[in-house]
Amino acid sequence: MGKQVKTPRFYVDIPTFLHATGDLHWADSQVAQSLLYMNPSNPYLRPEEFDSSWLFKIGNFSNEPKTSFPINFVALLNHNLASDDAKFKVKGIHKNFTGNDGWPTLTTTTNYKANILNANPSGEELSLTYNGTSVFELKNENNELNRSWNFFGIEYSNDDGDDETTDFDTSVPHQLGSMVVGRYWDAPNSPDLSLTMSRRFDGIKKQKTIGGKTLANIYYDGPTEWTMNNPYEENPYKYPPFELDWAIEFDEQVRGSHRAKSGLGRKGLRSWNLTFSYISEDNMWTAYESSSISPFSSDEIGGDINVHTETEVPTDGDESVASQDRPNPMLSDDSFNFVWNCTLGGTLPFIFQPDNTNNNPDQFSICTFRDNTLSVKQVAFNTYSLSITIDEVA
């Protein structure tokens, strides 16, 4: 498949951003920190004695973020859920829940929009064909997913439909490397044709001996491989990031051929030096970078008027949504400023997809922005040129 950059997509992990800035005080710190920050190489293994219908979750009922935020995607990185015959639901819990009304199942037809990678719906559950990574898009119609989320989780369901069961299949060592929930941002257009793509092998160091020979120390030759605990394999094994792995049992004669490249796929770390010309101000900057009450009025729905200039303020939310769940302007903004801010200028990782129409596994990578490479220039009235370098992390 093509490797060209068309319309890039940036998947931003909002819970990780809020946790990193101290605005998300979730008590399950060990589990939360294992599943946040997009470090899926060594997955979290669910303890067998964990007495809950939740396979995995980040957050809890009693602790909530300081602000509401909208979501439009979920990504499950380095899981082996396809090896389990049970059914799974992905749910989110917000502070206004009343019974199950506040436990929206993100995989229902009401909220589920489209499969991006290995995440086809089956009723209210996910139908997973492969182990590895699953990514799906959410609708967020009428701002139903703009909430003060308490936690997100993967719920285990038996075939009899009982969601409260704790009768887990102990033959499957359930694992999850990272649970990414947040918003993606699509660039408004393709980057300039003069972009640069490169492959870095900076994990290989060479030195010359006195005798004239060249020695090479290979510390790493690509992104860190992920660990898979497949119940049909005797031992855990490594596989390249985002590759999909068979979840069924194989005869010994075909065991070695069920993974097409046996883990020997692409080598090297990718980098992209991208320039976007003629980006509008709305696509470049957040309308207001302050989260204070002013310049917003304080009516019951959060306010639509700048009280200083008496001009209309852009709002990302329906007026029917209660003020307590009105999305934070920074977290709901549809501009590059949202991506830059919620990754702390490249400190926090994001998932990068150089072509949002190509959903092959090799199109996805965990990346950061290279330090001191952001350049924004105003080239005309309310029009900007943006240049940035994106590095795949080791």
PDB file of C-alpha atoms in Angstrom, residues 46 50-56 88-89 103 154-157 162-168:
ATOM      1  CA  ARG A  46      -5.654  -8.560  34.494  1.00  0.00           C
ATOM      2  CA  PHE A  50      -9.958  -9.250  40.311  1.00  0.00           C
ATOM      3  CA  ASP A  51     -13.603  -9.354  41.440  1.00  0.00           C
ATOM      4  CA  SER A  52     -15.350  -7.188  38.872  1.00  0.00           C
ATOM      5  CA  SER A  53     -17.228  -7.465  35.602  1.00  0.00           C
ATOM      6  CA  TRP A  54     -14.752  -4.954  34.192  1.00  0.00           C
ATOM      7  CA  LEU A  55     -11.828  -6.470  32.377  1.00  0.00           C
ATOM      8  CA  PHE A  56      -9.941  -3.187  32.307  1.00  0.00           C
ATOM      9  CA  PHE A  88     -17.015  -7.239  25.282  1.00  0.00           C
ATOM     10  CA  LYS A  89     -18.487  -3.776  25.621  1.00  0.00           C
ATOM     11  CA  TRP A 103     -23.167   4.299  31.560  1.00  0.00           C
ATOM     12  CA  ILE A 154     -14.017  -2.749  28.898  1.00  0.00           C
ATOM     13  CA  GLU A 155     -16.823  -4.870  30.283  1.00  0.00           C
ATOM     14  CA  TYR A 156     -16.918  -8.655  30.098  1.00  0.00           C
ATOM     15  CA  SER A 157     -20.208 -10.214  29.000  1.00  0.00           C
ATOM     16  CA  ASP A 162     -25.352 -11.128  32.028  1.00  0.00           C
ATOM     17  CA  ASP A 163     -23.036  -8.132  32.320  1.00  0.00           C
ATOM     18  CA  GLU A 164     -22.505  -8.632  36.047  1.00  0.00           C
ATOM     19  CA  THR A 165     -20.772 -11.979  35.741  1.00  0.00           C
ATOM     20  CA  THR A 166     -17.315 -12.511  37.125  1.00  0.00           C
ATOM     21  CA  ASP A 167     -17.004 -15.930  35.487  1.00  0.00           C
ATOM     22  CA  PHE A 168     -13.925 -15.115  33.435  1.00  0.00           C
TER      23      PHE A 168
END
